[in-house]
Amino acid sequence: MDVVKGLVQERPVVIFSKANCPVSHSMRQLISGFGANPTVYELDQMPNGREIERVLQMMGRKPTVPSMFIGGNLVGGPNDLISLQVQGKLVQMLMDAGAIWIWKRN
């Protein structure tokens, strides 16, 4: 648990992914559209990637990737992210985490 906790507490938005995951690319694009810059960890390119996957699995993530954390808290996968957006909660979460400071809807 400590390895994941350390990685997600360092940055406001963290995505755990694998290099060729198109869904995590979409998650990045959505978050970037708000002006946030997510940190992405490609588990298949990390020496401790399998360990991190086991931790994510213990946290209830199946499949383990893509998984997103905002403000150190597990948000979930793409469906969870879209749900937060539809409910109008995503922007506030990004602001609370310090990922964005101001949001002006066009």
PDB file of N, CA and C in Angstrom:
ATOM      1  N   MET A   1       0.814  -1.203   0.000  1.00  0.00           N
ATOM      2  CA  MET A   1       0.000   0.000   0.000  1.00  0.00           C
ATOM      3  C   MET A   1       0.854   1.260   0.000  1.00  0.00           C
ATOM      4  N   ASP A   2       1.962   1.203   0.717  1.00  0.00           N
ATOM      5  CA  ASP A   2       2.801   2.396   0.859  1.00  0.00           C
ATOM      6  C   ASP A   2       3.367   2.872  -0.468  1.00  0.00           C
ATOM      7  N   VAL A   3       3.661   1.935  -1.374  1.00  0.00           N
ATOM      8  CA  VAL A   3       4.242   2.335  -2.650  1.00  0.00           C
ATOM      9  C   VAL A   3       3.241   3.165  -3.456  1.00  0.00           C
ATOM     10  N   VAL A   4       1.986   2.758  -3.472  1.00  0.00           N
ATOM     11  CA  VAL A   4       0.947   3.515  -4.189  1.00  0.00           C
ATOM     12  C   VAL A   4       0.665   4.816  -3.457  1.00  0.00           C
ATOM     13  N   LYS A   5       0.559   4.742  -2.157  1.00  0.00           N
ATOM     14  CA  LYS A   5       0.290   5.945  -1.361  1.00  0.00           C
ATOM     15  C   LYS A   5       1.349   7.015  -1.610  1.00  0.00           C
ATOM     16  N   GLY A   6       2.606   6.619  -1.656  1.00  0.00           N
ATOM     17  CA  GLY A   6       3.681   7.566  -1.900  1.00  0.00           C
ATOM     18  C   GLY A   6       3.599   8.207  -3.272  1.00  0.00           C
ATOM     19  N   LEU A   7       3.224   7.424  -4.278  1.00  0.00           N
ATOM     20  CA  LEU A   7       3.132   7.953  -5.637  1.00  0.00           C
ATOM     21  C   LEU A   7       1.959   8.904  -5.822  1.00  0.00           C
ATOM     22  N   VAL A   8       0.834   8.610  -5.181  1.00  0.00           N
ATOM     23  CA  VAL A   8      -0.358   9.445  -5.402  1.00  0.00           C
ATOM     24  C   VAL A   8      -0.361  10.695  -4.538  1.00  0.00           C
ATOM     25  N   GLN A   9       0.375  10.692  -3.440  1.00  0.00           N
ATOM     26  CA  GLN A   9       0.402  11.883  -2.593  1.00  0.00           C
ATOM     27  C   GLN A   9       1.329  12.957  -3.140  1.00  0.00           C
ATOM     28  N   GLU A  10       2.185  12.599  -4.085  1.00  0.00           N
ATOM     29  CA  GLU A  10       3.131  13.550  -4.650  1.00  0.00           C
ATOM     30  C   GLU A  10       2.504  14.477  -5.676  1.00  0.00           C
ATOM     31  N   ARG A  11       1.409  14.086  -6.289  1.00  0.00           N
ATOM     32  CA  ARG A  11       0.796  14.826  -7.393  1.00  0.00           C
ATOM     33  C   ARG A  11      -0.720  14.934  -7.202  1.00  0.00           C
ATOM     34  N   PRO A  12      -1.325  16.011  -7.716  1.00  0.00           N
ATOM     35  CA  PRO A  12      -2.776  16.169  -7.558  1.00  0.00           C
ATOM     36  C   PRO A  12      -3.595  15.150  -8.337  1.00  0.00           C
ATOM     37  N   VAL A  13      -3.144  14.773  -9.549  1.00  0.00           N
ATOM     38  CA  VAL A  13      -3.872  13.799 -10.364  1.00  0.00           C
ATOM     39  C   VAL A  13      -2.884  12.748 -10.853  1.00  0.00           C
ATOM     40  N   VAL A  14      -3.203  11.485 -10.574  1.00  0.00           N
ATOM     41  CA  VAL A  14      -2.339  10.376 -10.969  1.00  0.00           C
ATOM     42  C   VAL A  14      -3.178   9.334 -11.689  1.00  0.00           C
ATOM     43  N   ILE A  15      -2.644   8.866 -12.816  1.00  0.00           N
ATOM     44  CA  ILE A  15      -3.279   7.777 -13.549  1.00  0.00           C
ATOM     45  C   ILE A  15      -2.282   6.624 -13.625  1.00  0.00           C
ATOM     46  N   PHE A  16      -2.723   5.442 -13.208  1.00  0.00           N
ATOM     47  CA  PHE A  16      -1.940   4.229 -13.400  1.00  0.00           C
ATOM     48  C   PHE A  16      -2.476   3.570 -14.661  1.00  0.00           C
ATOM     49  N   SER A  17      -1.566   3.258 -15.558  1.00  0.00           N
ATOM     50  CA  SER A  17      -1.960   2.773 -16.868  1.00  0.00           C
ATOM     51  C   SER A  17      -0.954   1.751 -17.365  1.00  0.00           C
ATOM     52  N   LYS A  18      -1.150   1.342 -18.604  1.00  0.00           N
ATOM     53  CA  LYS A  18      -0.160   0.563 -19.343  1.00  0.00           C
ATOM     54  C   LYS A  18       0.066   1.292 -20.660  1.00  0.00           C
ATOM     55  N   ALA A  19       1.235   1.128 -21.206  1.00  0.00           N
ATOM     56  CA  ALA A  19       1.686   1.941 -22.339  1.00  0.00           C
ATOM     57  C   ALA A  19       0.711   1.988 -23.510  1.00  0.00           C
ATOM     58  N   ASN A  20       0.058   0.914 -23.826  1.00  0.00           N
ATOM     59  CA  ASN A  20      -0.804   0.875 -25.005  1.00  0.00           C
ATOM     60  C   ASN A  20      -2.287   0.896 -24.660  1.00  0.00           C
ATOM     61  N   CYS A  21      -2.643   1.488 -23.549  1.00  0.00           N
ATOM     62  CA  CYS A  21      -4.040   1.516 -23.112  1.00  0.00           C
ATOM     63  C   CYS A  21      -4.751   2.735 -23.704  1.00  0.00           C
ATOM     64  N   PRO A  22      -5.628   2.543 -24.695  1.00  0.00           N
ATOM     65  CA  PRO A  22      -6.310   3.685 -25.304  1.00  0.00           C
ATOM     66  C   PRO A  22      -7.300   4.367 -24.354  1.00  0.00           C
ATOM     67  N   VAL A  23      -7.838   3.625 -23.418  1.00  0.00           N
ATOM     68  CA  VAL A  23      -8.806   4.203 -22.486  1.00  0.00           C
ATOM     69  C   VAL A  23      -8.120   5.199 -21.555  1.00  0.00           C
ATOM     70  N   SER A  24      -6.923   4.891 -21.106  1.00  0.00           N
ATOM     71  CA  SER A  24      -6.227   5.835 -20.235  1.00  0.00           C
ATOM     72  C   SER A  24      -5.841   7.090 -21.009  1.00  0.00           C
ATOM     73  N   HIS A  25      -5.596   6.959 -22.300  1.00  0.00           N
ATOM     74  CA  HIS A  25      -5.335   8.141 -23.129  1.00  0.00           C
ATOM     75  C   HIS A  25      -6.560   9.054 -23.123  1.00  0.00           C
ATOM     76  N   SER A  26      -7.736   8.489 -23.216  1.00  0.00           N
ATOM     77  CA  SER A  26      -8.974   9.277 -23.170  1.00  0.00           C
ATOM     78  C   SER A  26      -9.150   9.951 -21.813  1.00  0.00           C
ATOM     79  N   MET A  27      -8.793   9.246 -20.750  1.00  0.00           N
ATOM     80  CA  MET A  27      -8.884   9.833 -19.409  1.00  0.00           C
ATOM     81  C   MET A  27      -7.936  11.029 -19.300  1.00  0.00           C
ATOM     82  N   ARG A  28      -6.738  10.872 -19.828  1.00  0.00           N
ATOM     83  CA  ARG A  28      -5.764  11.974 -19.820  1.00  0.00           C
ATOM     84  C   ARG A  28      -6.293  13.171 -20.586  1.00  0.00           C
ATOM     85  N   GLN A  29      -6.892  12.917 -21.733  1.00  0.00           N
ATOM     86  CA  GLN A  29      -7.421  14.000 -22.551  1.00  0.00           C
ATOM     87  C   GLN A  29      -8.534  14.749 -21.833  1.00  0.00           C
ATOM     88  N   LEU A  30      -9.412  14.023 -21.159  1.00  0.00           N
ATOM     89  CA  LEU A  30     -10.495  14.667 -20.412  1.00  0.00           C
ATOM     90  C   LEU A  30      -9.937  15.552 -19.308  1.00  0.00           C
ATOM     91  N   ILE A  31      -9.027  15.031 -18.520  1.00  0.00           N
ATOM     92  CA  ILE A  31      -8.439  15.788 -17.418  1.00  0.00           C
ATOM     93  C   ILE A  31      -7.647  16.985 -17.953  1.00  0.00           C
ATOM     94  N   SER A  32      -6.898  16.776 -19.003  1.00  0.00           N
ATOM     95  CA  SER A  32      -6.113  17.872 -19.594  1.00  0.00           C
ATOM     96  C   SER A  32      -7.016  18.966 -20.150  1.00  0.00           C
ATOM     97  N   GLY A  33      -8.203  18.605 -20.597  1.00  0.00           N
ATOM     98  CA  GLY A  33      -9.159  19.578 -21.110  1.00  0.00           C
ATOM     99  C   GLY A  33      -9.590  20.596 -20.066  1.00  0.00           C
ATOM    100  N   PHE A  34      -9.442  20.250 -18.807  1.00  0.00           N
ATOM    101  CA  PHE A  34      -9.754  21.185 -17.714  1.00  0.00           C
ATOM    102  C   PHE A  34      -8.538  22.013 -17.312  1.00  0.00           C
ATOM    103  N   GLY A  35      -7.402  21.719 -17.924  1.00  0.00           N
ATOM    104  CA  GLY A  35      -6.183  22.451 -17.609  1.00  0.00           C
ATOM    105  C   GLY A  35      -5.300  21.747 -16.604  1.00  0.00           C
ATOM    106  N   ALA A  36      -5.677  20.551 -16.194  1.00  0.00           N
ATOM    107  CA  ALA A  36      -4.861  19.782 -15.247  1.00  0.00           C
ATOM    108  C   ALA A  36      -3.811  18.991 -16.021  1.00  0.00           C
ATOM    109  N   ASN A  37      -2.727  18.685 -15.355  1.00  0.00           N
ATOM    110  CA  ASN A  37      -1.646  17.926 -15.956  1.00  0.00           C
ATOM    111  C   ASN A  37      -1.454  16.642 -15.154  1.00  0.00           C
ATOM    112  N   PRO A  38      -2.127  15.558 -15.556  1.00  0.00           N
ATOM    113  CA  PRO A  38      -2.022  14.329 -14.766  1.00  0.00           C
ATOM    114  C   PRO A  38      -0.642  13.685 -14.866  1.00  0.00           C
ATOM    115  N   THR A  39      -0.212  13.092 -13.780  1.00  0.00           N
ATOM    116  CA  THR A  39       0.990  12.274 -13.781  1.00  0.00           C
ATOM    117  C   THR A  39       0.561  10.868 -14.148  1.00  0.00           C
ATOM    118  N   VAL A  40       1.212  10.285 -15.135  1.00  0.00           N
ATOM    119  CA  VAL A  40       0.842   8.957 -15.607  1.00  0.00           C
ATOM    120  C   VAL A  40       1.986   7.994 -15.338  1.00  0.00           C
ATOM    121  N   TYR A  41       1.663   6.914 -14.653  1.00  0.00           N
ATOM    122  CA  TYR A  41       2.631   5.849 -14.402  1.00  0.00           C
ATOM    123  C   TYR A  41       2.242   4.651 -15.262  1.00  0.00           C
ATOM    124  N   GLU A  42       3.103   4.304 -16.197  1.00  0.00           N
ATOM    125  CA  GLU A  42       2.892   3.152 -17.070  1.00  0.00           C
ATOM    126  C   GLU A  42       3.448   1.917 -16.358  1.00  0.00           C
ATOM    127  N   LEU A  43       2.566   1.119 -15.808  1.00  0.00           N
ATOM    128  CA  LEU A  43       2.988   0.007 -14.955  1.00  0.00           C
ATOM    129  C   LEU A  43       3.829  -1.030 -15.696  1.00  0.00           C
ATOM    130  N   ASP A  44       3.581  -1.202 -16.984  1.00  0.00           N
ATOM    131  CA  ASP A  44       4.366  -2.185 -17.723  1.00  0.00           C
ATOM    132  C   ASP A  44       5.768  -1.687 -18.047  1.00  0.00           C
ATOM    133  N   GLN A  45       6.061  -0.448 -17.686  1.00  0.00           N
ATOM    134  CA  GLN A  45       7.393   0.104 -17.908  1.00  0.00           C
ATOM    135  C   GLN A  45       8.102   0.437 -16.597  1.00  0.00           C
ATOM    136  N   MET A  46       7.528   0.008 -15.490  1.00  0.00           N
ATOM    137  CA  MET A  46       8.110   0.281 -14.173  1.00  0.00           C
ATOM    138  C   MET A  46       8.618  -1.020 -13.561  1.00  0.00           C
ATOM    139  N   PRO A  47       9.780  -0.978 -12.910  1.00  0.00           N
ATOM    140  CA  PRO A  47      10.303  -2.206 -12.298  1.00  0.00           C
ATOM    141  C   PRO A  47       9.380  -2.778 -11.222  1.00  0.00           C
ATOM    142  N   ASN A  48       8.632  -1.922 -10.525  1.00  0.00           N
ATOM    143  CA  ASN A  48       7.725  -2.407  -9.482  1.00  0.00           C
ATOM    144  C   ASN A  48       6.263  -2.359  -9.949  1.00  0.00           C
ATOM    145  N   GLY A  49       6.051  -2.390 -11.261  1.00  0.00           N
ATOM    146  CA  GLY A  49       4.704  -2.309 -11.826  1.00  0.00           C
ATOM    147  C   GLY A  49       3.779  -3.418 -11.354  1.00  0.00           C
ATOM    148  N   ARG A  50       4.281  -4.628 -11.269  1.00  0.00           N
ATOM    149  CA  ARG A  50       3.439  -5.757 -10.816  1.00  0.00           C
ATOM    150  C   ARG A  50       3.022  -5.575  -9.355  1.00  0.00           C
ATOM    151  N   GLU A  51       3.931  -5.079  -8.556  1.00  0.00           N
ATOM    152  CA  GLU A  51       3.620  -4.823  -7.149  1.00  0.00           C
ATOM    153  C   GLU A  51       2.502  -3.772  -7.047  1.00  0.00           C
ATOM    154  N   ILE A  52       2.609  -2.724  -7.832  1.00  0.00           N
ATOM    155  CA  ILE A  52       1.589  -1.673  -7.824  1.00  0.00           C
ATOM    156  C   ILE A  52       0.251  -2.236  -8.295  1.00  0.00           C
ATOM    157  N   GLU A  53       0.272  -3.092  -9.312  1.00  0.00           N
ATOM    158  CA  GLU A  53      -0.970  -3.720  -9.773  1.00  0.00           C
ATOM    159  C   GLU A  53      -1.616  -4.552  -8.671  1.00  0.00           C
ATOM    160  N   ARG A  54      -0.813  -5.285  -7.913  1.00  0.00           N
ATOM    161  CA  ARG A  54      -1.366  -6.082  -6.801  1.00  0.00           C
ATOM    162  C   ARG A  54      -2.021  -5.178  -5.758  1.00  0.00           C
ATOM    163  N   VAL A  55      -1.393  -4.048  -5.476  1.00  0.00           N
ATOM    164  CA  VAL A  55      -1.959  -3.106  -4.505  1.00  0.00           C
ATOM    165  C   VAL A  55      -3.281  -2.546  -5.035  1.00  0.00           C
ATOM    166  N   LEU A  56      -3.309  -2.152  -6.296  1.00  0.00           N
ATOM    167  CA  LEU A  56      -4.546  -1.630  -6.885  1.00  0.00           C
ATOM    168  C   LEU A  56      -5.658  -2.677  -6.841  1.00  0.00           C
ATOM    169  N   GLN A  57      -5.288  -3.931  -7.063  1.00  0.00           N
ATOM    170  CA  GLN A  57      -6.255  -5.018  -6.992  1.00  0.00           C
ATOM    171  C   GLN A  57      -6.792  -5.169  -5.565  1.00  0.00           C
ATOM    172  N   MET A  58      -5.904  -5.042  -4.580  1.00  0.00           N
ATOM    173  CA  MET A  58      -6.332  -5.119  -3.178  1.00  0.00           C
ATOM    174  C   MET A  58      -7.256  -3.956  -2.818  1.00  0.00           C
ATOM    175  N   MET A  59      -7.113  -2.846  -3.540  1.00  0.00           N
ATOM    176  CA  MET A  59      -7.971  -1.678  -3.301  1.00  0.00           C
ATOM    177  C   MET A  59      -9.319  -1.822  -4.002  1.00  0.00           C
ATOM    178  N   GLY A  60      -9.512  -2.946  -4.701  1.00  0.00           N
ATOM    179  CA  GLY A  60     -10.786  -3.207  -5.344  1.00  0.00           C
ATOM    180  C   GLY A  60     -10.832  -2.909  -6.830  1.00  0.00           C
ATOM    181  N   ARG A  61      -9.702  -2.578  -7.433  1.00  0.00           N
ATOM    182  CA  ARG A  61      -9.663  -2.256  -8.854  1.00  0.00           C
ATOM    183  C   ARG A  61      -9.485  -3.529  -9.681  1.00  0.00           C
ATOM    184  N   LYS A  62     -10.498  -3.863 -10.433  1.00  0.00           N
ATOM    185  CA  LYS A  62     -10.444  -5.012 -11.346  1.00  0.00           C
ATOM    186  C   LYS A  62     -11.200  -4.622 -12.595  1.00  0.00           C
ATOM    187  N   PRO A  63     -10.562  -4.417 -13.727  1.00  0.00           N
ATOM    188  CA  PRO A  63      -9.132  -4.514 -13.950  1.00  0.00           C
ATOM    189  C   PRO A  63      -8.381  -3.391 -13.231  1.00  0.00           C
ATOM    190  N   THR A  64      -7.115  -3.597 -13.050  1.00  0.00           N
ATOM    191  CA  THR A  64      -6.324  -2.653 -12.250  1.00  0.00           C
ATOM    192  C   THR A  64      -6.040  -1.349 -12.974  1.00  0.00           C
ATOM    193  N   VAL A  65      -5.975  -1.393 -14.302  1.00  0.00           N
ATOM    194  CA  VAL A  65      -5.692  -0.181 -15.064  1.00  0.00           C
ATOM    195  C   VAL A  65      -6.742   0.015 -16.144  1.00  0.00           C
ATOM    196  N   PRO A  66      -7.038   1.237 -16.468  1.00  0.00           N
ATOM    197  CA  PRO A  66      -6.524   2.452 -15.866  1.00  0.00           C
ATOM    198  C   PRO A  66      -7.201   2.742 -14.538  1.00  0.00           C
ATOM    199  N   SER A  67      -6.450   3.310 -13.619  1.00  0.00           N
ATOM    200  CA  SER A  67      -6.950   3.738 -12.316  1.00  0.00           C
ATOM    201  C   SER A  67      -6.504   5.164 -12.073  1.00  0.00           C
ATOM    202  N   MET A  68      -7.423   5.979 -11.585  1.00  0.00           N
ATOM    203  CA  MET A  68      -7.115   7.394 -11.365  1.00  0.00           C
ATOM    204  C   MET A  68      -7.286   7.766  -9.902  1.00  0.00           C
ATOM    205  N   PHE A  69      -6.358   8.595  -9.447  1.00  0.00           N
ATOM    206  CA  PHE A  69      -6.411   9.177  -8.109  1.00  0.00           C
ATOM    207  C   PHE A  69      -6.443  10.691  -8.268  1.00  0.00           C
ATOM    208  N   ILE A  70      -7.307  11.335  -7.503  1.00  0.00           N
ATOM    209  CA  ILE A  70      -7.350  12.794  -7.463  1.00  0.00           C
ATOM    210  C   ILE A  70      -7.221  13.206  -6.004  1.00  0.00           C
ATOM    211  N   GLY A  71      -6.250  14.063  -5.736  1.00  0.00           N
ATOM    212  CA  GLY A  71      -6.030  14.503  -4.362  1.00  0.00           C
ATOM    213  C   GLY A  71      -5.675  13.370  -3.426  1.00  0.00           C
ATOM    214  N   GLY A  72      -4.994  12.362  -3.940  1.00  0.00           N
ATOM    215  CA  GLY A  72      -4.589  11.229  -3.122  1.00  0.00           C
ATOM    216  C   GLY A  72      -5.670  10.191  -2.906  1.00  0.00           C
ATOM    217  N   ASN A  73      -6.859  10.425  -3.444  1.00  0.00           N
ATOM    218  CA  ASN A  73      -7.983   9.503  -3.264  1.00  0.00           C
ATOM    219  C   ASN A  73      -8.280   8.748  -4.548  1.00  0.00           C
ATOM    220  N   LEU A  74      -8.561   7.463  -4.412  1.00  0.00           N
ATOM    221  CA  LEU A  74      -8.906   6.637  -5.556  1.00  0.00           C
ATOM    222  C   LEU A  74     -10.256   7.065  -6.110  1.00  0.00           C
ATOM    223  N   VAL A  75     -10.261   7.487  -7.372  1.00  0.00           N
ATOM    224  CA  VAL A  75     -11.504   7.841  -8.055  1.00  0.00           C
ATOM    225  C   VAL A  75     -12.066   6.608  -8.738  1.00  0.00           C
ATOM    226  N   GLY A  76     -11.188   5.830  -9.349  1.00  0.00           N
ATOM    227  CA  GLY A  76     -11.612   4.621 -10.042  1.00  0.00           C
ATOM    228  C   GLY A  76     -11.128   4.628 -11.470  1.00  0.00           C
ATOM    229  N   GLY A  77     -11.937   4.055 -12.341  1.00  0.00           N
ATOM    230  CA  GLY A  77     -11.590   3.939 -13.744  1.00  0.00           C
ATOM    231  C   GLY A  77     -12.356   4.929 -14.599  1.00  0.00           C
ATOM    232  N   PRO A  78     -12.398   4.662 -15.890  1.00  0.00           N
ATOM    233  CA  PRO A  78     -13.020   5.599 -16.816  1.00  0.00           C
ATOM    234  C   PRO A  78     -14.512   5.834 -16.554  1.00  0.00           C
ATOM    235  N   ASN A  79     -15.241   4.795 -16.213  1.00  0.00           N
ATOM    236  CA  ASN A  79     -16.673   4.980 -15.936  1.00  0.00           C
ATOM    237  C   ASN A  79     -16.897   5.874 -14.722  1.00  0.00           C
ATOM    238  N   ASP A  80     -16.064   5.715 -13.714  1.00  0.00           N
ATOM    239  CA  ASP A  80     -16.168   6.543 -12.515  1.00  0.00           C
ATOM    240  C   ASP A  80     -15.838   8.000 -12.836  1.00  0.00           C
ATOM    241  N   LEU A  81     -14.839   8.192 -13.676  1.00  0.00           N
ATOM    242  CA  LEU A  81     -14.441   9.538 -14.074  1.00  0.00           C
ATOM    243  C   LEU A  81     -15.561  10.241 -14.845  1.00  0.00           C
ATOM    244  N   ILE A  82     -16.143   9.538 -15.792  1.00  0.00           N
ATOM    245  CA  ILE A  82     -17.249  10.101 -16.580  1.00  0.00           C
ATOM    246  C   ILE A  82     -18.445  10.389 -15.679  1.00  0.00           C
ATOM    247  N   SER A  83     -18.705   9.518 -14.737  1.00  0.00           N
ATOM    248  CA  SER A  83     -19.809   9.724 -13.800  1.00  0.00           C
ATOM    249  C   SER A  83     -19.617  11.008 -12.998  1.00  0.00           C
ATOM    250  N   LEU A  84     -18.401  11.233 -12.528  1.00  0.00           N
ATOM    251  CA  LEU A  84     -18.110  12.470 -11.791  1.00  0.00           C
ATOM    252  C   LEU A  84     -18.316  13.696 -12.673  1.00  0.00           C
ATOM    253  N   GLN A  85     -17.936  13.599 -13.932  1.00  0.00           N
ATOM    254  CA  GLN A  85     -18.110  14.705 -14.862  1.00  0.00           C
ATOM    255  C   GLN A  85     -19.600  14.988 -15.092  1.00  0.00           C
ATOM    256  N   VAL A  86     -20.372  13.942 -15.319  1.00  0.00           N
ATOM    257  CA  VAL A  86     -21.811  14.090 -15.570  1.00  0.00           C
ATOM    258  C   VAL A  86     -22.516  14.684 -14.346  1.00  0.00           C
ATOM    259  N   GLN A  87     -22.078  14.289 -13.155  1.00  0.00           N
ATOM    260  CA  GLN A  87     -22.676  14.793 -11.919  1.00  0.00           C
ATOM    261  C   GLN A  87     -22.212  16.206 -11.570  1.00  0.00           C
ATOM    262  N   GLY A  88     -21.250  16.725 -12.326  1.00  0.00           N
ATOM    263  CA  GLY A  88     -20.738  18.064 -12.067  1.00  0.00           C
ATOM    264  C   GLY A  88     -19.794  18.139 -10.875  1.00  0.00           C
ATOM    265  N   LYS A  89     -19.192  17.029 -10.492  1.00  0.00           N
ATOM    266  CA  LYS A  89     -18.306  16.982  -9.329  1.00  0.00           C
ATOM    267  C   LYS A  89     -16.824  17.007  -9.682  1.00  0.00           C
ATOM    268  N   LEU A  90     -16.490  16.715 -10.927  1.00  0.00           N
ATOM    269  CA  LEU A  90     -15.093  16.556 -11.313  1.00  0.00           C
ATOM    270  C   LEU A  90     -14.292  17.845 -11.176  1.00  0.00           C
ATOM    271  N   VAL A  91     -14.829  18.944 -11.654  1.00  0.00           N
ATOM    272  CA  VAL A  91     -14.099  20.214 -11.592  1.00  0.00           C
ATOM    273  C   VAL A  91     -13.781  20.581 -10.150  1.00  0.00           C
ATOM    274  N   GLN A  92     -14.740  20.440  -9.262  1.00  0.00           N
ATOM    275  CA  GLN A  92     -14.503  20.783  -7.857  1.00  0.00           C
ATOM    276  C   GLN A  92     -13.436  19.886  -7.243  1.00  0.00           C
ATOM    277  N   MET A  93     -13.447  18.606  -7.599  1.00  0.00           N
ATOM    278  CA  MET A  93     -12.417  17.695  -7.092  1.00  0.00           C
ATOM    279  C   MET A  93     -11.038  18.122  -7.575  1.00  0.00           C
ATOM    280  N   LEU A  94     -10.946  18.511  -8.839  1.00  0.00           N
ATOM    281  CA  LEU A  94      -9.668  18.966  -9.383  1.00  0.00           C
ATOM    282  C   LEU A  94      -9.204  20.243  -8.695  1.00  0.00           C
ATOM    283  N   MET A  95     -10.131  21.134  -8.417  1.00  0.00           N
ATOM    284  CA  MET A  95      -9.785  22.373  -7.723  1.00  0.00           C
ATOM    285  C   MET A  95      -9.349  22.075  -6.286  1.00  0.00           C
ATOM    286  N   ASP A  96     -10.087  21.226  -5.597  1.00  0.00           N
ATOM    287  CA  ASP A  96      -9.745  20.875  -4.214  1.00  0.00           C
ATOM    288  C   ASP A  96      -8.367  20.227  -4.114  1.00  0.00           C
ATOM    289  N   ALA A  97      -7.990  19.470  -5.147  1.00  0.00           N
ATOM    290  CA  ALA A  97      -6.697  18.784  -5.153  1.00  0.00           C
ATOM    291  C   ALA A  97      -5.554  19.710  -5.570  1.00  0.00           C
ATOM    292  N   GLY A  98      -5.884  20.901  -6.049  1.00  0.00           N
ATOM    293  CA  GLY A  98      -4.854  21.822  -6.513  1.00  0.00           C
ATOM    294  C   GLY A  98      -4.381  21.521  -7.930  1.00  0.00           C
ATOM    295  N   ALA A  99      -5.151  20.723  -8.663  1.00  0.00           N
ATOM    296  CA  ALA A  99      -4.789  20.398 -10.044  1.00  0.00           C
ATOM    297  C   ALA A  99      -5.130  21.548 -10.980  1.00  0.00           C
ATOM    298  N   ILE A 100      -6.174  22.286 -10.648  1.00  0.00           N
ATOM    299  CA  ILE A 100      -6.548  23.503 -11.369  1.00  0.00           C
ATOM    300  C   ILE A 100      -6.919  24.542 -10.322  1.00  0.00           C
ATOM    301  N   TRP A 101      -6.789  25.804 -10.669  1.00  0.00           N
ATOM    302  CA  TRP A 101      -7.066  26.854  -9.698  1.00  0.00           C
ATOM    303  C   TRP A 101      -8.319  27.635 -10.030  1.00  0.00           C
ATOM    304  N   ILE A 102      -8.666  27.664 -11.298  1.00  0.00           N
ATOM    305  CA  ILE A 102      -9.830  28.422 -11.720  1.00  0.00           C
ATOM    306  C   ILE A 102     -10.460  27.693 -12.879  1.00  0.00           C
ATOM    307  N   TRP A 103     -11.758  27.764 -12.959  1.00  0.00           N
ATOM    308  CA  TRP A 103     -12.452  27.112 -14.044  1.00  0.00           C
ATOM    309  C   TRP A 103     -13.513  28.050 -14.572  1.00  0.00           C
ATOM    310  N   LYS A 104     -13.412  28.328 -15.851  1.00  0.00           N
ATOM    311  CA  LYS A 104     -14.394  29.166 -16.499  1.00  0.00           C
ATOM    312  C   LYS A 104     -15.047  28.351 -17.595  1.00  0.00           C
ATOM    313  N   ARG A 105     -16.302  28.102 -17.426  1.00  0.00           N
ATOM    314  CA  ARG A 105     -17.043  27.316 -18.412  1.00  0.00           C
ATOM    315  C   ARG A 105     -17.298  28.188 -19.636  1.00  0.00           C
ATOM    316  N   ASN A 106     -17.032  27.642 -20.810  1.00  0.00           N
ATOM    317  CA  ASN A 106     -17.248  28.403 -22.054  1.00  0.00           C
ATOM    318  C   ASN A 106     -18.704  28.418 -22.460  1.00  0.00           C
TER     319      ASN A 106
END
